[in-house]
Tab-separated table of N, CA and C in Angstrom:
chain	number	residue	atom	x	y	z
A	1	UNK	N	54.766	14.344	-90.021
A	1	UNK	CA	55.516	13.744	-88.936
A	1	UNK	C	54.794	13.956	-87.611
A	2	UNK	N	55.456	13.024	-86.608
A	2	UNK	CA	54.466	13.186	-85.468
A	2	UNK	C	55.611	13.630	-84.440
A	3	UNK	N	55.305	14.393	-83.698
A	3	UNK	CA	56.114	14.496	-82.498
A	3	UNK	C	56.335	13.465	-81.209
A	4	UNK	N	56.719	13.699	-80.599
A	4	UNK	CA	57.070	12.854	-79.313
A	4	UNK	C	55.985	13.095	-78.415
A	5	UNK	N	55.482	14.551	-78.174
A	5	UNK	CA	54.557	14.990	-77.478
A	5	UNK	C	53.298	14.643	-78.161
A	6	UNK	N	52.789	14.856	-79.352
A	6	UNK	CA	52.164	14.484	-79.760
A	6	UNK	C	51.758	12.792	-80.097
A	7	UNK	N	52.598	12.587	-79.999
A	7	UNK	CA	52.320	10.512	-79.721
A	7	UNK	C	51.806	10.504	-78.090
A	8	UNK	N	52.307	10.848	-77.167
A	8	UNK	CA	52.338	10.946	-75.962
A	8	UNK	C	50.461	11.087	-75.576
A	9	UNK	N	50.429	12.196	-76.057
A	9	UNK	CA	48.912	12.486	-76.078
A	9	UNK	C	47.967	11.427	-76.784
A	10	UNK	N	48.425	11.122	-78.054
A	10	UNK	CA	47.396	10.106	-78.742
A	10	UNK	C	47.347	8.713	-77.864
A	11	UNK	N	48.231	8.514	-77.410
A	11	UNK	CA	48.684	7.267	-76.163
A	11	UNK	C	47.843	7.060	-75.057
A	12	UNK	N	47.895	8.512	-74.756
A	12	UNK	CA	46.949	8.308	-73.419
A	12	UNK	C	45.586	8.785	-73.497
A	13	UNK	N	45.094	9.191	-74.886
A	13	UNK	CA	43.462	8.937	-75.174
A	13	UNK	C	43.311	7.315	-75.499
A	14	UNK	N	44.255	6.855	-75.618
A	14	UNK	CA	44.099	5.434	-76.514
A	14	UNK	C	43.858	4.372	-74.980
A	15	UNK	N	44.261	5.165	-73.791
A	15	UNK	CA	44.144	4.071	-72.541
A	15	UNK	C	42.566	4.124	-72.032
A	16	UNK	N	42.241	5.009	-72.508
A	16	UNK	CA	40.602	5.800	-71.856
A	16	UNK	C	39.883	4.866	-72.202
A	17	UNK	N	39.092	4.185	-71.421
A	17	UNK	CA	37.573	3.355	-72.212
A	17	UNK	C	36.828	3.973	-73.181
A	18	UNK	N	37.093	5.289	-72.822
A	18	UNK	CA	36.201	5.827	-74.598
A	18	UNK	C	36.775	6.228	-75.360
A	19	UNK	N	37.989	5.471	-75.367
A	19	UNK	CA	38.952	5.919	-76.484
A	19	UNK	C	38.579	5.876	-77.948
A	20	UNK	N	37.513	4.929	-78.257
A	20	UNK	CA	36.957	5.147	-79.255
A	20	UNK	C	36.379	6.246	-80.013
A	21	UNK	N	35.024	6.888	-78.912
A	21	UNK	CA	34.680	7.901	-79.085
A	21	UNK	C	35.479	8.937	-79.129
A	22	UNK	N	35.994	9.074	-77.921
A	22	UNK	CA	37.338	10.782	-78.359
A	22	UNK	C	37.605	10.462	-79.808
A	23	UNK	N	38.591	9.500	-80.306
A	23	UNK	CA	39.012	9.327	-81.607
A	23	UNK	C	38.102	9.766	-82.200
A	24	UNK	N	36.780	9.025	-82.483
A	24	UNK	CA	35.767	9.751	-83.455
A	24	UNK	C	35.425	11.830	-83.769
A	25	UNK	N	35.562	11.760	-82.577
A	25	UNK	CA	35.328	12.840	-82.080
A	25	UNK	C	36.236	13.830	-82.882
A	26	UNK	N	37.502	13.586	-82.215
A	26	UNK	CA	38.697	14.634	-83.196
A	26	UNK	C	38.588	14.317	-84.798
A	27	UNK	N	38.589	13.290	-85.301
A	27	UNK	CA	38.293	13.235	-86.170
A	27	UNK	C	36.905	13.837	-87.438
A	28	UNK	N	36.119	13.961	-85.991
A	28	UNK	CA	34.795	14.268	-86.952
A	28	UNK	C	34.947	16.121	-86.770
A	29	UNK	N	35.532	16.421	-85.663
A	29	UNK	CA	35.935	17.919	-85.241
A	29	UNK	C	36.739	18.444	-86.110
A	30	UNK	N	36.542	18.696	-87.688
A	30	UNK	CA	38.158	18.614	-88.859
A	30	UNK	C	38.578	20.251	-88.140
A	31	UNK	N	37.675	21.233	-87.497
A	31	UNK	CA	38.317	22.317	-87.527
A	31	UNK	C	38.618	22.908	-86.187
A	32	UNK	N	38.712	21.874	-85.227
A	32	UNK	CA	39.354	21.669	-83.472
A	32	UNK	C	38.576	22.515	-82.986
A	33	UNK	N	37.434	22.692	-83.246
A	33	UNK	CA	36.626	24.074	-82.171
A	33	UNK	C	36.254	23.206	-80.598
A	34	UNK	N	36.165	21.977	-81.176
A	34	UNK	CA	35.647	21.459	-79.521
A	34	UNK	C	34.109	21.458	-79.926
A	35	UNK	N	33.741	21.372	-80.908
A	35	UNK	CA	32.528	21.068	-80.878
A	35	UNK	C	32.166	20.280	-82.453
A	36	UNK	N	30.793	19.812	-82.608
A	36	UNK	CA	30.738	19.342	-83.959
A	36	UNK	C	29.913	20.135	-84.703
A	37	UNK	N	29.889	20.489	-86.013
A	37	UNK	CA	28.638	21.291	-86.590
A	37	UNK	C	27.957	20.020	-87.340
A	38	UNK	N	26.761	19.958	-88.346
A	38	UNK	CA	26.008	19.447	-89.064
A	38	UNK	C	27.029	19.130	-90.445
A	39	UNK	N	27.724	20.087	-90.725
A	39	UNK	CA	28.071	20.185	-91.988
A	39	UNK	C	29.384	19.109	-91.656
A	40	UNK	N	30.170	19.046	-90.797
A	40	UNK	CA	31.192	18.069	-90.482
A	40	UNK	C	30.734	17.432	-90.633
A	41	UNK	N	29.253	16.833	-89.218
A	41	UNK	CA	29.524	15.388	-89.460
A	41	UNK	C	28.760	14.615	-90.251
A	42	UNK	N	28.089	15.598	-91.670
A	42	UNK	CA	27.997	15.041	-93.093
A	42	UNK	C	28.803	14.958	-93.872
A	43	UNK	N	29.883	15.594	-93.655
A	43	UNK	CA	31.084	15.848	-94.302
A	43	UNK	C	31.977	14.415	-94.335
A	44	UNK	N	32.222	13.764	-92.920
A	44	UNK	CA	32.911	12.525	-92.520
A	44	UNK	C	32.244	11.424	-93.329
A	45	UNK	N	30.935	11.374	-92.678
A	45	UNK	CA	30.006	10.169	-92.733
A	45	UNK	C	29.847	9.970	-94.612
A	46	UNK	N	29.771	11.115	-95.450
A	46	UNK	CA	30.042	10.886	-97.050
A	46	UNK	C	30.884	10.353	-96.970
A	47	UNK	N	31.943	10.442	-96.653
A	47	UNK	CA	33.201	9.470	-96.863
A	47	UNK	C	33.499	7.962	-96.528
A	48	UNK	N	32.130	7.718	-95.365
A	48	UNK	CA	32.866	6.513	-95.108
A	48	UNK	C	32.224	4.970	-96.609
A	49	UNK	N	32.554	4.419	-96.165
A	49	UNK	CA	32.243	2.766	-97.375
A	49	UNK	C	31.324	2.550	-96.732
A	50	UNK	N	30.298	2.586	-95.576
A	50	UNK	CA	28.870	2.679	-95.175
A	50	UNK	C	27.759	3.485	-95.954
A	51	UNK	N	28.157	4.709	-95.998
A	51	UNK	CA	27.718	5.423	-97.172
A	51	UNK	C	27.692	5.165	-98.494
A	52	UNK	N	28.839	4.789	-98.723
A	52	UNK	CA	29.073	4.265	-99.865
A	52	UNK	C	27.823	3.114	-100.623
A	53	UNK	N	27.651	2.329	-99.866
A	53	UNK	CA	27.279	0.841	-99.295
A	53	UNK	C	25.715	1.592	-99.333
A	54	UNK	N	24.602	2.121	-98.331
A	54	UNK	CA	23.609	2.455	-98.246
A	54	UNK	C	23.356	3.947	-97.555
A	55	UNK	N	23.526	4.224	-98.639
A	55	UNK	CA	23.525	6.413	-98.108
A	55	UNK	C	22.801	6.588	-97.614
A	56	UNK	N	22.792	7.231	-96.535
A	56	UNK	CA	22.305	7.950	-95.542
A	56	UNK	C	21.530	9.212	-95.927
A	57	UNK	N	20.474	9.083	-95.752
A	57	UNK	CA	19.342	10.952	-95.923
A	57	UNK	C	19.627	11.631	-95.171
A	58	UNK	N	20.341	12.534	-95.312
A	58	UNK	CA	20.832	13.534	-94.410
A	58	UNK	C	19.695	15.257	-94.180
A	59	UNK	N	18.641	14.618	-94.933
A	59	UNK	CA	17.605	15.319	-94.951
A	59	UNK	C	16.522	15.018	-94.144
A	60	UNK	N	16.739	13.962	-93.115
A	60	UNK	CA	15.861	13.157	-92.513
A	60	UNK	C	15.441	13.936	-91.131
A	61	UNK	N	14.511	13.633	-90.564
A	61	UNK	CA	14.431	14.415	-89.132
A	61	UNK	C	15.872	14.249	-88.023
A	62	UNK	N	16.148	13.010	-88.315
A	62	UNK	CA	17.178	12.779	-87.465
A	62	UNK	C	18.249	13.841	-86.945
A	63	UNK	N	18.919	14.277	-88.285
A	63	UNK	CA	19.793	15.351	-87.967
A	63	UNK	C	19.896	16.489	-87.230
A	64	UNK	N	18.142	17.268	-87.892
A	64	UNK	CA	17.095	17.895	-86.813
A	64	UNK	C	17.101	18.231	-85.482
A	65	UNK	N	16.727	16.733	-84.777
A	65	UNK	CA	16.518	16.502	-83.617
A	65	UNK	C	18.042	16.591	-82.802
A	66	UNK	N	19.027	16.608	-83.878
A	66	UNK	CA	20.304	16.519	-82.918
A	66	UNK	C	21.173	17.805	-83.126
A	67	UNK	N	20.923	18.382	-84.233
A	67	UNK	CA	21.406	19.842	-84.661
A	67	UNK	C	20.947	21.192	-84.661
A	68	UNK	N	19.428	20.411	-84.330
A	68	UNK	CA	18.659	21.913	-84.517
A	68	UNK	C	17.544	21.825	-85.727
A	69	UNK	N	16.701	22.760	-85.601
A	69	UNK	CA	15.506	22.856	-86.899
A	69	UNK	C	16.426	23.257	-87.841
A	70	UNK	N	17.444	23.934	-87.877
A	70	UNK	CA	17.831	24.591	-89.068
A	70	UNK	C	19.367	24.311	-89.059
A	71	UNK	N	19.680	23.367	-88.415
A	71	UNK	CA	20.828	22.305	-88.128
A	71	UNK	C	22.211	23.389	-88.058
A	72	UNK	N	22.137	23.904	-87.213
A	72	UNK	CA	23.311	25.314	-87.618
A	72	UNK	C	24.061	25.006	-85.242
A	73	UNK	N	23.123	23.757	-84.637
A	73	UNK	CA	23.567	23.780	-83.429
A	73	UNK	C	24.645	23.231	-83.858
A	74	UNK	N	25.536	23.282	-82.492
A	74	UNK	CA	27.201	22.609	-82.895
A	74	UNK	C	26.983	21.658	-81.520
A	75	UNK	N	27.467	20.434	-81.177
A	75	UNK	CA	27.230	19.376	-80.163
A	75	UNK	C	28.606	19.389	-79.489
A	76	UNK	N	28.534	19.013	-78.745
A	76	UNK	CA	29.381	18.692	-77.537
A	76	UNK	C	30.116	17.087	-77.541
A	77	UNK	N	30.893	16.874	-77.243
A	77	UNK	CA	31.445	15.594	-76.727
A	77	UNK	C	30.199	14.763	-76.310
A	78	UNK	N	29.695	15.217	-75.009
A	78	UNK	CA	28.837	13.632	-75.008
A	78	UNK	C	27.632	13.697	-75.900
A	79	UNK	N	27.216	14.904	-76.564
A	79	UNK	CA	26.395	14.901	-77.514
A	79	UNK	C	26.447	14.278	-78.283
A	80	UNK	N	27.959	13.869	-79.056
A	80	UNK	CA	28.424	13.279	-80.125
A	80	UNK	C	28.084	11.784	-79.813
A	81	UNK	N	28.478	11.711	-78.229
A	81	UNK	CA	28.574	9.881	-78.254
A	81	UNK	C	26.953	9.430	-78.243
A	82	UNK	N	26.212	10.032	-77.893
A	82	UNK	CA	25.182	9.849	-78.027
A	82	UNK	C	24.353	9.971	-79.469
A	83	UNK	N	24.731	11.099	-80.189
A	83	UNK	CA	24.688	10.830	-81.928
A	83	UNK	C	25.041	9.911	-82.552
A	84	UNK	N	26.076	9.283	-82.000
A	84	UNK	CA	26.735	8.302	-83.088
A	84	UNK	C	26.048	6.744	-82.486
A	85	UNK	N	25.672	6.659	-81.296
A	85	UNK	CA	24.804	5.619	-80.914
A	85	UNK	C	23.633	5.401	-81.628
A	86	UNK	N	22.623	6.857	-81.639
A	86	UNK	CA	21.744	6.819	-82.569
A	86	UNK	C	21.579	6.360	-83.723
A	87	UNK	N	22.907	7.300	-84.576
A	87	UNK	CA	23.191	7.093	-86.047
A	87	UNK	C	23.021	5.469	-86.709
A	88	UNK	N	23.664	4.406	-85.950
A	88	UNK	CA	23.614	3.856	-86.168
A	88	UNK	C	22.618	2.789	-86.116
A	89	UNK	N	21.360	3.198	-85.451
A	89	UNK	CA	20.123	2.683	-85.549
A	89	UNK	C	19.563	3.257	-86.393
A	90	UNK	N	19.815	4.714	-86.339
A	90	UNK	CA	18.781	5.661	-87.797
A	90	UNK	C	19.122	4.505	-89.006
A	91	UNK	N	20.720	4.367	-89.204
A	91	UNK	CA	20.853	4.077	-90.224
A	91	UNK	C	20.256	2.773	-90.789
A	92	UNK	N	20.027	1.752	-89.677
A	92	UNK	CA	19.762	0.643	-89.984
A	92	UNK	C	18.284	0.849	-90.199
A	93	UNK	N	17.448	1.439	-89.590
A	93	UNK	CA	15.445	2.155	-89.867
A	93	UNK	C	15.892	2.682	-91.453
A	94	UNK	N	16.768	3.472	-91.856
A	94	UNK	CA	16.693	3.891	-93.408
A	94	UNK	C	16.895	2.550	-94.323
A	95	UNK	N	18.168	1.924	-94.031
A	95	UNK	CA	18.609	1.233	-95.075
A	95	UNK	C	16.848	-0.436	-95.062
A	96	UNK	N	16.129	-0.422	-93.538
A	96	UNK	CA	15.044	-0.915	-93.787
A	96	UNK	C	14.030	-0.330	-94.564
A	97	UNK	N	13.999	0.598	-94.361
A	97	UNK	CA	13.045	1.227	-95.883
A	97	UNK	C	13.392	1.289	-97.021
A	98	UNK	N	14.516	1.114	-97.330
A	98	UNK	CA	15.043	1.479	-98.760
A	98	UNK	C	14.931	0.084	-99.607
A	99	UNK	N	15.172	-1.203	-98.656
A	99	UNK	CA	14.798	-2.705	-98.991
A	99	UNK	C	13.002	-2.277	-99.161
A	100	UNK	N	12.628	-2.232	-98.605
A	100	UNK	CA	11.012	-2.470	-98.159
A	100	UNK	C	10.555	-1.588	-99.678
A	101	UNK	N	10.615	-2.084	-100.043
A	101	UNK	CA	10.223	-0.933	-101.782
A	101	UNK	C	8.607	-1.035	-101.705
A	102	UNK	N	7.975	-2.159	-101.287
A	102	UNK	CA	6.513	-2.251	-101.615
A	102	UNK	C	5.580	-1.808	-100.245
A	103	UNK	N	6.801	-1.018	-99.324
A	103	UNK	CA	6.202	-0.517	-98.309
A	103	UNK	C	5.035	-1.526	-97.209
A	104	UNK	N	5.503	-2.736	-96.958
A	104	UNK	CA	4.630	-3.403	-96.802
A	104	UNK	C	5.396	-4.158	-95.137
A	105	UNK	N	6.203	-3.424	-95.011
A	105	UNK	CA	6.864	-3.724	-93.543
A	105	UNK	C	8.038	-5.068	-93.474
A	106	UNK	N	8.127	-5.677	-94.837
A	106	UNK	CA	8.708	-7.048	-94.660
A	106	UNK	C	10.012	-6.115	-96.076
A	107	UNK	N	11.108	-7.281	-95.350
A	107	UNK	CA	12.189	-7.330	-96.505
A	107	UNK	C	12.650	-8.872	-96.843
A	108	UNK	N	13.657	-9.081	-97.880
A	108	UNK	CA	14.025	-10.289	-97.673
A	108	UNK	C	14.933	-10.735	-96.600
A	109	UNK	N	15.384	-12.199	-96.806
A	109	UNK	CA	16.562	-12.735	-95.925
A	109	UNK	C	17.713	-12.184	-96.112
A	110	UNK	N	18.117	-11.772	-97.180
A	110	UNK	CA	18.700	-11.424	-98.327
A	110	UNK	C	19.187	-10.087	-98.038
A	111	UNK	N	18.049	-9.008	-98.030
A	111	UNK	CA	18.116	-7.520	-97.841
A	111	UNK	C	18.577	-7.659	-96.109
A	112	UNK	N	17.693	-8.402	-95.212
A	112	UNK	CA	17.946	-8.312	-94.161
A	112	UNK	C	19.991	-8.417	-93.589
A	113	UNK	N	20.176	-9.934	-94.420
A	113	UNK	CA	21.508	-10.312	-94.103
A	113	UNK	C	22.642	-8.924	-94.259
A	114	UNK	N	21.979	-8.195	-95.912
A	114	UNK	CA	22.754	-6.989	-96.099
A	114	UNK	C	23.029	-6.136	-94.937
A	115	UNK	N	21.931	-5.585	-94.223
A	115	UNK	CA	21.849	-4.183	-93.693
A	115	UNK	C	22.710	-4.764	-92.662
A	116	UNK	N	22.487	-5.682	-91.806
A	116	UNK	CA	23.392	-6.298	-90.802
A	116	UNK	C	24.771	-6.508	-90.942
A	117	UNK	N	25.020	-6.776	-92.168
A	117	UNK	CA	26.880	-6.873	-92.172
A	117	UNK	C	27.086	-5.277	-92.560
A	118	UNK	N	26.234	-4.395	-93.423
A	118	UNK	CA	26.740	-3.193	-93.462
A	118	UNK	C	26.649	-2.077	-92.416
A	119	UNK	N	25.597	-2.174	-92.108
A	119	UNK	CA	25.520	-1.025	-90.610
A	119	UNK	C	25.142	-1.360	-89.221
A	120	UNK	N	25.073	-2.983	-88.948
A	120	UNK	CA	25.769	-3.671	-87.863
A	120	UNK	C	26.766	-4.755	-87.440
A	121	UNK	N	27.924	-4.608	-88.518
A	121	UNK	CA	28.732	-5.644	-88.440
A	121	UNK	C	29.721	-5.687	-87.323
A	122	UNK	N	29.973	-4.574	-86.282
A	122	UNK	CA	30.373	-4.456	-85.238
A	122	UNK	C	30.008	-5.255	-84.061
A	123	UNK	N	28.890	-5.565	-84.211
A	123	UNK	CA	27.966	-6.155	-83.349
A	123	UNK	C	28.155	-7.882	-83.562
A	124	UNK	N	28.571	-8.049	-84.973
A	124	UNK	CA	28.444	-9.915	-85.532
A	124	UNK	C	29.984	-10.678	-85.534
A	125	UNK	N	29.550	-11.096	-84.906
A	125	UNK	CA	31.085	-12.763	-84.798
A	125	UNK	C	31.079	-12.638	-86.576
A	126	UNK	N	32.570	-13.076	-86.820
A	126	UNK	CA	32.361	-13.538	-87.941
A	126	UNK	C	31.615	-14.792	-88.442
A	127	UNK	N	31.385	-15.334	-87.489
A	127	UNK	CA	30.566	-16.979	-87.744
A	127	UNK	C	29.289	-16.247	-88.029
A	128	UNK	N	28.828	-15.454	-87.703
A	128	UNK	CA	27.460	-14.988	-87.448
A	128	UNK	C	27.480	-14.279	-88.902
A	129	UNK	N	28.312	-13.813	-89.104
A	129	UNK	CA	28.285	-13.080	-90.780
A	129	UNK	C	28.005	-14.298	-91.332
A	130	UNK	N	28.909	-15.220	-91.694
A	130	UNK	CA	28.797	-16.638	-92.373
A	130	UNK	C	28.132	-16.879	-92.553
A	131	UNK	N	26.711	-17.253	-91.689
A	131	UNK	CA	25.920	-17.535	-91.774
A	131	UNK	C	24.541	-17.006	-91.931
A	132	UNK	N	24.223	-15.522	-91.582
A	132	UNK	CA	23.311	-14.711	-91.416
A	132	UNK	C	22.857	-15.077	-92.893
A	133	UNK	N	22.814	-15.210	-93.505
A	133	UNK	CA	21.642	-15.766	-94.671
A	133	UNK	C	20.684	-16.842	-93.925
A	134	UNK	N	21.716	-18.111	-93.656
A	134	UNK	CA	21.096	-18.689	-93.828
A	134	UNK	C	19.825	-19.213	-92.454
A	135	UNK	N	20.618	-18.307	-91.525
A	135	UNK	CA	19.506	-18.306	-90.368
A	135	UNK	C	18.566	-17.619	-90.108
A	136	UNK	N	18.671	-16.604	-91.180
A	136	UNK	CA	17.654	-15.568	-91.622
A	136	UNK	C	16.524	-16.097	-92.252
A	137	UNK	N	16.816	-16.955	-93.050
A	137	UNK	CA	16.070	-17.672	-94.200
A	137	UNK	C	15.194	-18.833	-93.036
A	138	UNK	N	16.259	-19.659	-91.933
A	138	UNK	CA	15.318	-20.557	-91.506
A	138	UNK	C	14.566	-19.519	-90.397
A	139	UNK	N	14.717	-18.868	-90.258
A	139	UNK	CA	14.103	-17.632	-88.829
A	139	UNK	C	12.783	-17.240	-89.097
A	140	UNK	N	12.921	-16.680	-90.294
A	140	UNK	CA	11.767	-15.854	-91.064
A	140	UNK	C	11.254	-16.301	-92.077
A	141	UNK	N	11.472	-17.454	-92.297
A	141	UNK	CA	10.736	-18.010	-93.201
A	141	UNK	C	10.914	-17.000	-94.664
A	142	UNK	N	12.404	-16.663	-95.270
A	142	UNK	CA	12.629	-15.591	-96.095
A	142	UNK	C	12.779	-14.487	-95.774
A	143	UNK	N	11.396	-13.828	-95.404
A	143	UNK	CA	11.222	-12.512	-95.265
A	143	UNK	C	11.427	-12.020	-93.602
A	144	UNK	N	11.800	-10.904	-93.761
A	144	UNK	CA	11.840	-10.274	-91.929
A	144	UNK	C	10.940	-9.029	-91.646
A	145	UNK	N	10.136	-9.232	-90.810
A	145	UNK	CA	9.375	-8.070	-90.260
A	145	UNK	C	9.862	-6.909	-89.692
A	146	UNK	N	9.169	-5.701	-90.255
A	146	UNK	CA	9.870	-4.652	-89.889
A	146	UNK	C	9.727	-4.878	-88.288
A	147	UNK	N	9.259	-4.992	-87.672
A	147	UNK	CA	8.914	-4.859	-85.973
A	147	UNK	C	10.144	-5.704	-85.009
A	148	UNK	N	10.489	-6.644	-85.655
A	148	UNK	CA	12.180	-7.194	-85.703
A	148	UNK	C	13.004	-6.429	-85.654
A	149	UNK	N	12.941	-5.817	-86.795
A	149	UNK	CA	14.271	-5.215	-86.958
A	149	UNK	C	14.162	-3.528	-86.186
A	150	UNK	N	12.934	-3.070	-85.765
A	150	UNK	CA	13.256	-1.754	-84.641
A	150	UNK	C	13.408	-2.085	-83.398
């Protein structure tokens, strides 16, 4: 159950322009310290249908660079919003390598259309989903260059 006070509060993070982020935030915070560790926010991100969809290496430098060599830092609020900005480019540089099997910098229209509705569909009109095959296909002539897509 929710309280009165407690709606009250969720209300008026919900008016904030970064109401998004706070949300993320408490959410990715499962144990309210006010900060995030490594192990949370691998903990969340397993869970989501993105993961699901094209898993994330959580062994990658990325984490590293934002947690620490030995990933044991805990981040801050704007640390976070700035992680999760990242994340979502890391993710789209992984899920381009993971298409790119022959290591040769190109994927298909195909692989390309994927990574875009899965780890930038925030970003696409639905018309733009609709179609992302097929303007992919007349764009790139099939294939898409990695140098595109960073």
């Amino acid at each position: 159950l929710v309280s009165f006070l407690e709606f009250q509060a969720f209300e008026s993070v919900l008016c904030r322009p970064d109401a998004l982020y706070i949300t993320a935030f408490q959410l990715f915070d499962t144990n309210g310290s006010g900060t995030i560790t490594c192990d949370e926010f691998e903990e969340i991100i397993k869970h989501t249908t993105l993961h699901e969809q094209i898993p994330f290496n959580f062994g990658s430098e990325f984490l590293r660079l934002h947690f620490g060599g030995d990933k044991k830092r805990e981040i801050s609020y704007s640390e976070f919003t700035q992680l999760l900005h990242d994340f979502h480019e890391e993710h789209a540089i992984q899920a381009f390598q993971r298409y790119d099997r022959n290591r040769k910098g190109f994927i298909s229209a195909i692989d390309f259309s994927n990574i875009m509705i899965s780890v930038k569909s925030h970003l696409l009109s639905e018309e733009v989903k609709r179609n992302l095959v097929a303007v992919s296909i007349i764009s790139f002539r099939k294939f898409v260059f990695s140098s595109y897509f960073f």
